[in-house]
mmCIF file of N, CA and C in Angstrom:
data_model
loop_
_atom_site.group_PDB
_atom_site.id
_atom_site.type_symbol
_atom_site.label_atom_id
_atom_site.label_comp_id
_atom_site.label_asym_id
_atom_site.label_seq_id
_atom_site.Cartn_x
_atom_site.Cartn_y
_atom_site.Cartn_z
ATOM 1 N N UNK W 606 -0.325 -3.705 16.016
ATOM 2 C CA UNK W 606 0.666 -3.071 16.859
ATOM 3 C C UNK W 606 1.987 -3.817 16.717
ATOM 4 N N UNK W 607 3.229 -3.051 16.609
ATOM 5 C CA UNK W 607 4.025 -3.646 16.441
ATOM 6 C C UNK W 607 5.271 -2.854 17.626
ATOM 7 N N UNK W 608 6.241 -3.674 17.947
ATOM 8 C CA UNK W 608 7.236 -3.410 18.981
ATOM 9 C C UNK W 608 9.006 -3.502 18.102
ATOM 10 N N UNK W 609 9.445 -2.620 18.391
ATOM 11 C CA UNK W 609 10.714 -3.018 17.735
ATOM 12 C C UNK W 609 11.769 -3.499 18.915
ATOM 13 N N UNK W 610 12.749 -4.511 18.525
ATOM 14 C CA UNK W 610 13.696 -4.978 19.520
ATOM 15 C C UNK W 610 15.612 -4.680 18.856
ATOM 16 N N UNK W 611 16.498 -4.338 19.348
ATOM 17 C CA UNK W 611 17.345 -3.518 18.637
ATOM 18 C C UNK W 611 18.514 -5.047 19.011
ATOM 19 N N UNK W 612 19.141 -5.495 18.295
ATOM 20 C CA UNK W 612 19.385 -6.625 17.865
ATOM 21 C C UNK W 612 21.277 -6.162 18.353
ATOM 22 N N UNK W 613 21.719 -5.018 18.211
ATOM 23 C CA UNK W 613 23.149 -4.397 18.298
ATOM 24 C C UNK W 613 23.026 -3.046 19.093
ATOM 25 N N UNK W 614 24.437 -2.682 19.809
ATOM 26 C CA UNK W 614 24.087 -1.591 20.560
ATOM 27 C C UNK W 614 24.034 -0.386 19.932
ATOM 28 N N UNK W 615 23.287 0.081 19.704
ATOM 29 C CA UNK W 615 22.973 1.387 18.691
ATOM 30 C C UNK W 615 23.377 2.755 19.397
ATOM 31 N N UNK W 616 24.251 2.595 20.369
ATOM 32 C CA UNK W 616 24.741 3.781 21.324
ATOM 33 C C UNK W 616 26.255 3.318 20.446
ATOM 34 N N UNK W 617 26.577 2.947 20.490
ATOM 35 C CA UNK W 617 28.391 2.143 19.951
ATOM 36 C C UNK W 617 28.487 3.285 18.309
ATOM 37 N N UNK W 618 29.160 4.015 18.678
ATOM 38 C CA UNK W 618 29.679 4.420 17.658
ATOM 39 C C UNK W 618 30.547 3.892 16.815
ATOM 40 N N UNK W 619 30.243 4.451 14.985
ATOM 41 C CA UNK W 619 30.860 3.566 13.922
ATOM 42 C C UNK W 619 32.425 3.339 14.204
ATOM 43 N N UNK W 620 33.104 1.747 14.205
ATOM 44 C CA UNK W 620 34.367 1.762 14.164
ATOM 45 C C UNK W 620 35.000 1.744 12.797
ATOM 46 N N UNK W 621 36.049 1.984 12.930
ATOM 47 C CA UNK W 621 36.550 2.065 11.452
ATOM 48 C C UNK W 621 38.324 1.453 12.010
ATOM 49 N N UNK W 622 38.366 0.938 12.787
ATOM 50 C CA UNK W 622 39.795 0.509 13.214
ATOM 51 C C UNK W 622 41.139 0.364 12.222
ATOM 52 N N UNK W 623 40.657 -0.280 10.960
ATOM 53 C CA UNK W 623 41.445 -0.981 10.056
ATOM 54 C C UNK W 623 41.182 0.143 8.842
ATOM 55 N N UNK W 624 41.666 -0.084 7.502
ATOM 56 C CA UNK W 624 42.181 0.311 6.619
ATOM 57 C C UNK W 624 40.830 -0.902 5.659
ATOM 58 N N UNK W 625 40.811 -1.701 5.980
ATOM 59 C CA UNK W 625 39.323 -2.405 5.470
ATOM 60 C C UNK W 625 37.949 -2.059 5.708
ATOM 61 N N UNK W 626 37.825 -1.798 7.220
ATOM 62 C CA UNK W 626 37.101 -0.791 7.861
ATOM 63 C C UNK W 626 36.468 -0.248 7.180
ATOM 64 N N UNK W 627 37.508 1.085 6.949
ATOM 65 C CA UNK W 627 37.500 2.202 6.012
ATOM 66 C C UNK W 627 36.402 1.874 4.518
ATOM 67 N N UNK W 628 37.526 0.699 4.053
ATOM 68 C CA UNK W 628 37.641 0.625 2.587
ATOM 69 C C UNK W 628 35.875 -0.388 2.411
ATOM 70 N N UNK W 629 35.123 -0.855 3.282
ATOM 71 C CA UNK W 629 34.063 -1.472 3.184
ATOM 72 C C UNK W 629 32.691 -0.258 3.537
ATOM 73 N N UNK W 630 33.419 1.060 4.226
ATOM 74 C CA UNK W 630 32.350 2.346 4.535
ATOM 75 C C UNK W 630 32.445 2.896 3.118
ATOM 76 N N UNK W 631 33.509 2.905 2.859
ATOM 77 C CA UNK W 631 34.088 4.426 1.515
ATOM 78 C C UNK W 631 32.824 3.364 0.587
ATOM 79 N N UNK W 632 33.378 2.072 0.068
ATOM 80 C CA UNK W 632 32.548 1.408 -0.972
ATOM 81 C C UNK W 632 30.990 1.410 -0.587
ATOM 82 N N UNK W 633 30.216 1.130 0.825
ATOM 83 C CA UNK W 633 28.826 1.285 0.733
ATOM 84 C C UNK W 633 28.914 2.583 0.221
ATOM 85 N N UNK W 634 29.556 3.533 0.615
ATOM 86 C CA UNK W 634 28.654 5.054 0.444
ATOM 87 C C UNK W 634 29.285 5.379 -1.164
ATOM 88 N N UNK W 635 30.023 4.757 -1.668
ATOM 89 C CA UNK W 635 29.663 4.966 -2.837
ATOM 90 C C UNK W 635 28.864 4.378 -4.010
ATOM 91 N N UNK W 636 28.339 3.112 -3.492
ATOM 92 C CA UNK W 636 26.973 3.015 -4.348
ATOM 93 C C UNK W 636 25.514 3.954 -4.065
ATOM 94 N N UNK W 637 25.199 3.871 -5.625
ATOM 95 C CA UNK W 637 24.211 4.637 -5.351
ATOM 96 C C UNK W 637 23.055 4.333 -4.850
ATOM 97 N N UNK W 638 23.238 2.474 -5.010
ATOM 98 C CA UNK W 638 21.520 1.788 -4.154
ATOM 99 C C UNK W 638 21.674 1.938 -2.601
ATOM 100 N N UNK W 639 22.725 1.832 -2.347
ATOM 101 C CA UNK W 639 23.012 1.776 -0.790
ATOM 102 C C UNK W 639 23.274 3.524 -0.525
ATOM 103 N N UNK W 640 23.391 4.390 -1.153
ATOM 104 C CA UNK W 640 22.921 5.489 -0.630
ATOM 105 C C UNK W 640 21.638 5.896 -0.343
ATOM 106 N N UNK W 641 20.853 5.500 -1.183
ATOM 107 C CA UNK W 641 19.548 5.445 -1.403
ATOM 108 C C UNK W 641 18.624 4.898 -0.440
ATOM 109 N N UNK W 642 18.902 3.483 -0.072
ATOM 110 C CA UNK W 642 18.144 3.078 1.625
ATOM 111 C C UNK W 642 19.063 3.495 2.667
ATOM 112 N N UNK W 643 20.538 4.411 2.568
ATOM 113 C CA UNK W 643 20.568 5.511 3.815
ATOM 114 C C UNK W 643 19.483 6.347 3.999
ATOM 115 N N UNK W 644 19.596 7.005 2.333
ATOM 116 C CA UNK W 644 18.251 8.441 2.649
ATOM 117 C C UNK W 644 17.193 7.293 3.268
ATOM 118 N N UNK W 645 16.301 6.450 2.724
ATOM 119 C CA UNK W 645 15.315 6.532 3.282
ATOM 120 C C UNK W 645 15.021 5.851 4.666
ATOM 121 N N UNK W 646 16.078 5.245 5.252
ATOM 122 C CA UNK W 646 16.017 4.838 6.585
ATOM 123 C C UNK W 646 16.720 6.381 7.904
ATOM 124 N N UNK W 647 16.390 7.338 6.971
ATOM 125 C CA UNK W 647 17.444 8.372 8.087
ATOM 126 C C UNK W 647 16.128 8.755 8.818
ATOM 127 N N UNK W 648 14.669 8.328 8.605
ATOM 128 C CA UNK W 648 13.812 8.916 9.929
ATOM 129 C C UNK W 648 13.011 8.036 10.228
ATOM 130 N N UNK W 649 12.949 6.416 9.943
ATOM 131 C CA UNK W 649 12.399 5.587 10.361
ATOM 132 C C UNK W 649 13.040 4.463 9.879
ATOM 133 N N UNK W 650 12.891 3.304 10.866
ATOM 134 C CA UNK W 650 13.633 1.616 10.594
ATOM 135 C C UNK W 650 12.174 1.086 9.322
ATOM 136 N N UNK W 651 13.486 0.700 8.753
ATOM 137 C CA UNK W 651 12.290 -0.325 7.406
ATOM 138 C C UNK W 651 12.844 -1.403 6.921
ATOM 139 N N UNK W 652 11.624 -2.523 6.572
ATOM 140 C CA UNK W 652 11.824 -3.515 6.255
ATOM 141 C C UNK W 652 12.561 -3.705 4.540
ATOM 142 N N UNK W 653 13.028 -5.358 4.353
ATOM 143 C CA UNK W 653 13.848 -4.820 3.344
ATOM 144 C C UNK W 653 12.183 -4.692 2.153
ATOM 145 N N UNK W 654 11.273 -5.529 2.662
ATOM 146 C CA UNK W 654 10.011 -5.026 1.767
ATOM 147 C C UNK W 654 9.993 -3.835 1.575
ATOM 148 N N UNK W 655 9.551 -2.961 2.487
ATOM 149 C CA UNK W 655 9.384 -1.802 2.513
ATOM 150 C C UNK W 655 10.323 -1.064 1.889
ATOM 151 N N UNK W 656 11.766 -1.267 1.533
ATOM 152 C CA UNK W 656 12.654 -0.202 1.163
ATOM 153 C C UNK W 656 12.586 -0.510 -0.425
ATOM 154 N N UNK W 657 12.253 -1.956 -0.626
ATOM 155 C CA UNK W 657 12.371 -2.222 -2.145
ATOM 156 C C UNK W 657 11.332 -1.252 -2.598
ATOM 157 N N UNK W 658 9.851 -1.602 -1.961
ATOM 158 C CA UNK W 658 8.817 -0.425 -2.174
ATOM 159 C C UNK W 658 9.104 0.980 -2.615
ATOM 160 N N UNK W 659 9.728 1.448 -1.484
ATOM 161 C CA UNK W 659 9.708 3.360 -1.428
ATOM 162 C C UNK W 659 10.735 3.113 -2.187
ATOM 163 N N UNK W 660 12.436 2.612 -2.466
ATOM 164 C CA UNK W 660 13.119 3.471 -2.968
ATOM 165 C C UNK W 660 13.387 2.716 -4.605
ATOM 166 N N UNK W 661 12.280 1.433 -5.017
ATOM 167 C CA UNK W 661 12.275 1.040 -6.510
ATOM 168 C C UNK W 661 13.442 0.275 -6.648
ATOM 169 N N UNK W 662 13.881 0.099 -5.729
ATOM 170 C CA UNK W 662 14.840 -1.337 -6.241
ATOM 171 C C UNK W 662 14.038 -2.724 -6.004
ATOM 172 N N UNK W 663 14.953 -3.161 -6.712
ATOM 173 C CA UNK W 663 14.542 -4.748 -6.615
ATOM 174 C C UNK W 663 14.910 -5.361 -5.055
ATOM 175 N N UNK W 664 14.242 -6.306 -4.864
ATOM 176 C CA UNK W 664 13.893 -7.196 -3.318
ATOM 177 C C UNK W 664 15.280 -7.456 -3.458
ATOM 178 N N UNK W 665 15.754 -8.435 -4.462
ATOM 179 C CA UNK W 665 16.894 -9.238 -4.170
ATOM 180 C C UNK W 665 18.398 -8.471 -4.303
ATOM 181 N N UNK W 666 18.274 -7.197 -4.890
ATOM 182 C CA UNK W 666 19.379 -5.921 -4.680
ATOM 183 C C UNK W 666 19.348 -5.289 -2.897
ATOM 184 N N UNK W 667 17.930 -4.890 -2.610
ATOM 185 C CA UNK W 667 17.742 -4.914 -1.534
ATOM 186 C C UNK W 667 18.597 -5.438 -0.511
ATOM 187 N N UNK W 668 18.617 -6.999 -0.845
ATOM 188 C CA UNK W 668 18.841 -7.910 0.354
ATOM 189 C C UNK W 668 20.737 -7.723 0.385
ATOM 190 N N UNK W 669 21.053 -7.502 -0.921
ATOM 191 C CA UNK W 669 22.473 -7.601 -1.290
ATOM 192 C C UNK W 669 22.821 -6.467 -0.823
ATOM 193 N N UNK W 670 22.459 -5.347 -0.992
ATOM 194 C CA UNK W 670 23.027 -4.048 -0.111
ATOM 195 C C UNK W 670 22.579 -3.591 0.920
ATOM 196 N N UNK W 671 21.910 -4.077 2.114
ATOM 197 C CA UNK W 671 21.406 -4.622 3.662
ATOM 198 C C UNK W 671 22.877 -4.967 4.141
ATOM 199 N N UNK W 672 23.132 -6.237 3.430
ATOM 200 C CA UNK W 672 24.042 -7.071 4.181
ATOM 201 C C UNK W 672 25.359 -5.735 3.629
ATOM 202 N N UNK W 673 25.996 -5.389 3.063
ATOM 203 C CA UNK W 673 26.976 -4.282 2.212
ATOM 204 C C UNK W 673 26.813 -3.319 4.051
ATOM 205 N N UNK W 674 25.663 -2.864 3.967
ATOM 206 C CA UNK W 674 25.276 -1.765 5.010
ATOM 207 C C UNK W 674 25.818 -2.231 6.551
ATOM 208 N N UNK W 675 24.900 -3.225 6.777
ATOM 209 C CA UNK W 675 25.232 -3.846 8.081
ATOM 210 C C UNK W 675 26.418 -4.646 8.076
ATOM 211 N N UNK W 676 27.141 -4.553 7.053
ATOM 212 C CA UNK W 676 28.565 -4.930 7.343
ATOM 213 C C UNK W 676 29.424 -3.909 7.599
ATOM 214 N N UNK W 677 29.503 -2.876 6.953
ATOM 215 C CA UNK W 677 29.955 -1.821 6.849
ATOM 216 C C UNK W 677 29.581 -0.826 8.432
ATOM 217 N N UNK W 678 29.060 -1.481 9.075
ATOM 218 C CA UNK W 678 28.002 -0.840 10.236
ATOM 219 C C UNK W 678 27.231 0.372 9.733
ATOM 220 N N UNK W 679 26.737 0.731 9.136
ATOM 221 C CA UNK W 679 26.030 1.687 8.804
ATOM 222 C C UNK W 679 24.808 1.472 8.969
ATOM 223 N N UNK W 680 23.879 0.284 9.069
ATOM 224 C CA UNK W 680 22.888 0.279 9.019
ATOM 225 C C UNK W 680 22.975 -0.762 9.974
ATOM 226 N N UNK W 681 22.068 -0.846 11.300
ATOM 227 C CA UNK W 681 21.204 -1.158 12.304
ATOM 228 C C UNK W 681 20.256 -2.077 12.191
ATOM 229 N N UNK W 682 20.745 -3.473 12.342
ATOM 230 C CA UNK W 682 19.428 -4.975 11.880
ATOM 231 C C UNK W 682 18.720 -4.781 13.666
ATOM 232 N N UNK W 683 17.387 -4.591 13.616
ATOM 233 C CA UNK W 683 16.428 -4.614 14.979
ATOM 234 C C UNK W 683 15.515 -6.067 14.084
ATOM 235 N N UNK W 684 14.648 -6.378 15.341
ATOM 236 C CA UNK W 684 13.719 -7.479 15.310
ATOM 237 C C UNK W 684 12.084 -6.500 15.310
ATOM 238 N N UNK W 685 11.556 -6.389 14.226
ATOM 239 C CA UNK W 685 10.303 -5.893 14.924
ATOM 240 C C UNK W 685 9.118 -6.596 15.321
ATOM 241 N N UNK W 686 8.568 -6.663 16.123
ATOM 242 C CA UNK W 686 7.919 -8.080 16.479
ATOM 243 C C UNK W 686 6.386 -7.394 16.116
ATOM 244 N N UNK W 687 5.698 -8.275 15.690
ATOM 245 C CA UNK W 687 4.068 -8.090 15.525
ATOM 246 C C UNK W 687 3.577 -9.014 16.700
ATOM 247 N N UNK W 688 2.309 -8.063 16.567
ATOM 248 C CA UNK W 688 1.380 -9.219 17.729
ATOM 249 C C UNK W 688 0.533 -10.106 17.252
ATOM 250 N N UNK W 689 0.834 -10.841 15.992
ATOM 251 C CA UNK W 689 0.260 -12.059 15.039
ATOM 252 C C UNK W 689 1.389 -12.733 15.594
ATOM 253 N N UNK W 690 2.561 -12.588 15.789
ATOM 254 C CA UNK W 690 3.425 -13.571 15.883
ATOM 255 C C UNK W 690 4.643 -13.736 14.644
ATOM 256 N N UNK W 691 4.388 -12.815 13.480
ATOM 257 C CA UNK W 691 5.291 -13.087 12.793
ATOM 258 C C UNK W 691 6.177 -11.881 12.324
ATOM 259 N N UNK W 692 7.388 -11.985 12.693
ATOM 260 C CA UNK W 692 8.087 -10.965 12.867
ATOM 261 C C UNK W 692 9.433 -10.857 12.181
ATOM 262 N N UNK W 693 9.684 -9.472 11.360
ATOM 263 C CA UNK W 693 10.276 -9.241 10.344
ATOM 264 C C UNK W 693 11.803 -8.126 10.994
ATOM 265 N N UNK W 694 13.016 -8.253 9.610
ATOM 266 C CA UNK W 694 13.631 -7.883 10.282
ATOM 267 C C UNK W 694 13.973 -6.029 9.672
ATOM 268 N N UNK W 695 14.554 -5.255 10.562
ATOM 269 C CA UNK W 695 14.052 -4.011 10.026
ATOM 270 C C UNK W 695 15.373 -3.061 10.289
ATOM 271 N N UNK W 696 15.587 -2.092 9.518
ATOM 272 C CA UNK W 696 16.749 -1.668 9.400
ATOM 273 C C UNK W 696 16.745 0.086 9.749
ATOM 274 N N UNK W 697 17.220 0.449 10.576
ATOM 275 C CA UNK W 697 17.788 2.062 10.624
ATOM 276 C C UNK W 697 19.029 2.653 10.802
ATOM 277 N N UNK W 698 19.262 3.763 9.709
ATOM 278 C CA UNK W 698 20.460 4.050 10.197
ATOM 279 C C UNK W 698 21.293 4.938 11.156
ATOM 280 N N UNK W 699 22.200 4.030 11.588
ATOM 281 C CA UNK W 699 23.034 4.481 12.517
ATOM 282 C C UNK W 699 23.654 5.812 13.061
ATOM 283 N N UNK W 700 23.470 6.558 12.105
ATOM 284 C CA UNK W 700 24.399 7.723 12.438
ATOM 285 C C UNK W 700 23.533 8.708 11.609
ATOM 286 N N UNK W 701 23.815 10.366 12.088
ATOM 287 C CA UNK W 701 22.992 11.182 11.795
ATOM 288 C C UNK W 701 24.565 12.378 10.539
ATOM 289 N N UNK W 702 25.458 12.356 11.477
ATOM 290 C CA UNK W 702 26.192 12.748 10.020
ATOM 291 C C UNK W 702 27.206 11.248 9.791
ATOM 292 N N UNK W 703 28.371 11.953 8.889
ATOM 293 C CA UNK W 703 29.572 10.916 8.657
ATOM 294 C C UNK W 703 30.898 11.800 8.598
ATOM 295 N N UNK W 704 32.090 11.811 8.643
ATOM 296 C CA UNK W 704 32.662 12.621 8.618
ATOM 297 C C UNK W 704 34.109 11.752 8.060
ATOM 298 N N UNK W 705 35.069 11.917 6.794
ATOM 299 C CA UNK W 705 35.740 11.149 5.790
ATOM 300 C C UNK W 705 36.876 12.396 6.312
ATOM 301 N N UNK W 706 37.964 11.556 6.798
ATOM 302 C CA UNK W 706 39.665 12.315 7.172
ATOM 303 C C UNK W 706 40.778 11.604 6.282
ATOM 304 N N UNK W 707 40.922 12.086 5.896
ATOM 305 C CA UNK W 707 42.327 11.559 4.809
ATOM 306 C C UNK W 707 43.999 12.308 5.564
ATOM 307 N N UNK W 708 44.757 11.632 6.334
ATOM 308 C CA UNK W 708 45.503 12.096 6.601
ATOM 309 C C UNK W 708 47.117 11.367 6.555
ATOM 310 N N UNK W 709 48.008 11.378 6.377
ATOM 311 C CA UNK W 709 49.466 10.805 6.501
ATOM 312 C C UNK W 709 49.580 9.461 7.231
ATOM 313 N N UNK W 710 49.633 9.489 8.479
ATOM 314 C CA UNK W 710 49.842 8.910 9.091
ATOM 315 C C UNK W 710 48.659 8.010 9.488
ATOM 316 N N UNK W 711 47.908 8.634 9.709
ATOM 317 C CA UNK W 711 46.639 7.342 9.851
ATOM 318 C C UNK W 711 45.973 6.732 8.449
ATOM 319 N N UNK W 712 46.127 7.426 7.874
ATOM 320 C CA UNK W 712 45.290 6.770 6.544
ATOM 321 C C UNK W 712 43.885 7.379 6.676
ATOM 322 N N UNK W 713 42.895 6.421 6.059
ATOM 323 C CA UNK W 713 41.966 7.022 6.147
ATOM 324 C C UNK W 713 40.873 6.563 7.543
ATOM 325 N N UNK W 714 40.122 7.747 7.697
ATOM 326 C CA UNK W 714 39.766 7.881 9.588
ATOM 327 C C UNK W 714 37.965 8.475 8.965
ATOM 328 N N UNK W 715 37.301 7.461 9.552
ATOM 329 C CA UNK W 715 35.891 7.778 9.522
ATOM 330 C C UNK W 715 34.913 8.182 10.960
ATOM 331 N N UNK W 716 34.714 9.009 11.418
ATOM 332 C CA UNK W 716 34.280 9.313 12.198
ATOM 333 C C UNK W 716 31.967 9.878 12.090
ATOM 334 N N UNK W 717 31.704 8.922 12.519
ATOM 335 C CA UNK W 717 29.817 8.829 12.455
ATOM 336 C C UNK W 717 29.602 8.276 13.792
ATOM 337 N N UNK W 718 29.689 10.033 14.851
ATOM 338 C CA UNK W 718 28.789 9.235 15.760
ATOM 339 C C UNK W 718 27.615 8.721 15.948
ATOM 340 N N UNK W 719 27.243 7.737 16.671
ATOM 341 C CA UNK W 719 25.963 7.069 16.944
ATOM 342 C C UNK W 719 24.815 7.928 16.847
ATOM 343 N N UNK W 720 23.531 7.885 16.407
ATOM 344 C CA UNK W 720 22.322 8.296 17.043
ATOM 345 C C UNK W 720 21.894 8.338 18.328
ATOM 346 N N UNK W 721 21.257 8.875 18.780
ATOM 347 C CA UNK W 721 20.815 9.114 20.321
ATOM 348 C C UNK W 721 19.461 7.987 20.552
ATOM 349 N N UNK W 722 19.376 7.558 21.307
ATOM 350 C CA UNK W 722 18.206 6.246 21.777
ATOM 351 C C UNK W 722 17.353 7.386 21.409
ATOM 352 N N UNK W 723 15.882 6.678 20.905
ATOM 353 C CA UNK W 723 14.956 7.593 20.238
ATOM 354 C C UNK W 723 14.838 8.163 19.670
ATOM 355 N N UNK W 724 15.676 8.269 18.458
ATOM 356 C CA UNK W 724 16.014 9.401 17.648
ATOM 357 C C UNK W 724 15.396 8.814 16.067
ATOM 358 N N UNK W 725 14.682 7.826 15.901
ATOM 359 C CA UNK W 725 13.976 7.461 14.756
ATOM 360 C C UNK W 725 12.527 7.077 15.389
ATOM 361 N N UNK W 726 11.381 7.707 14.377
ATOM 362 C CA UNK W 726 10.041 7.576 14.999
ATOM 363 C C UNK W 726 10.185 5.642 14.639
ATOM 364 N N UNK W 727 9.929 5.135 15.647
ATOM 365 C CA UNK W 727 9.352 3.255 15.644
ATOM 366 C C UNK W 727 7.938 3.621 15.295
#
């Protein structure tokens, strides 16, 4: 049996304040490994084991586009705790669409609201 613990407020919708912001969302979503553990974290949190598993990348690419993700806020670091005691860290993502505004005056404007509490099977 395992319990998940959510490490960031996962109600907080994506900010994009800055023009770096921006420019650290635009670059995750345009790789294709880090698109790739979007798709497969969009209906359950997974470990970076687990994602190397299902989506055939390597562990240590894995770990390098995790951190890309959860910098970028796109992806959601929780604690999932086992009842052995040893407990791993596990990733879902944040937002159910994304939405890319290119306009004059603001520059560029990313708008991904939050997921709803419960909205990935644990």
């Amino acid at each position: 049996m395992s319990a998940t613990s959510p490490t960031t407020d996962s109600a907080a919708p994506l900010s994009t304040e800055t023009d770096a912001d921006a420019g650290a969302v635009l670059a995750a979503l345009e790789d294709a490994d880090c698109r790739t553990i979007l798709e497969a974290t969009a209906d359950e949190a997974l470990t970076a084991t687990e994602l190397a598993s299902r989506c055939e990348i390597p562990s240590s690419t894995v770990y390098r586009k995790l951190e890309v993700l959860t910098d970028a806020d796109l992806l959601e670091e929780r604690i999932r705790i086992q009842m052995g005691g040893k407990h791993a860290s596990e990733y879902c993502r944040r937002f159910e669409e994304i939405t890319i505004s290119v306009s004059d005056p603001d520059g560029v404007s990313i708008d991904a609201p939050a997921r709803e509490s419960g909205a990935l099977s644990d």
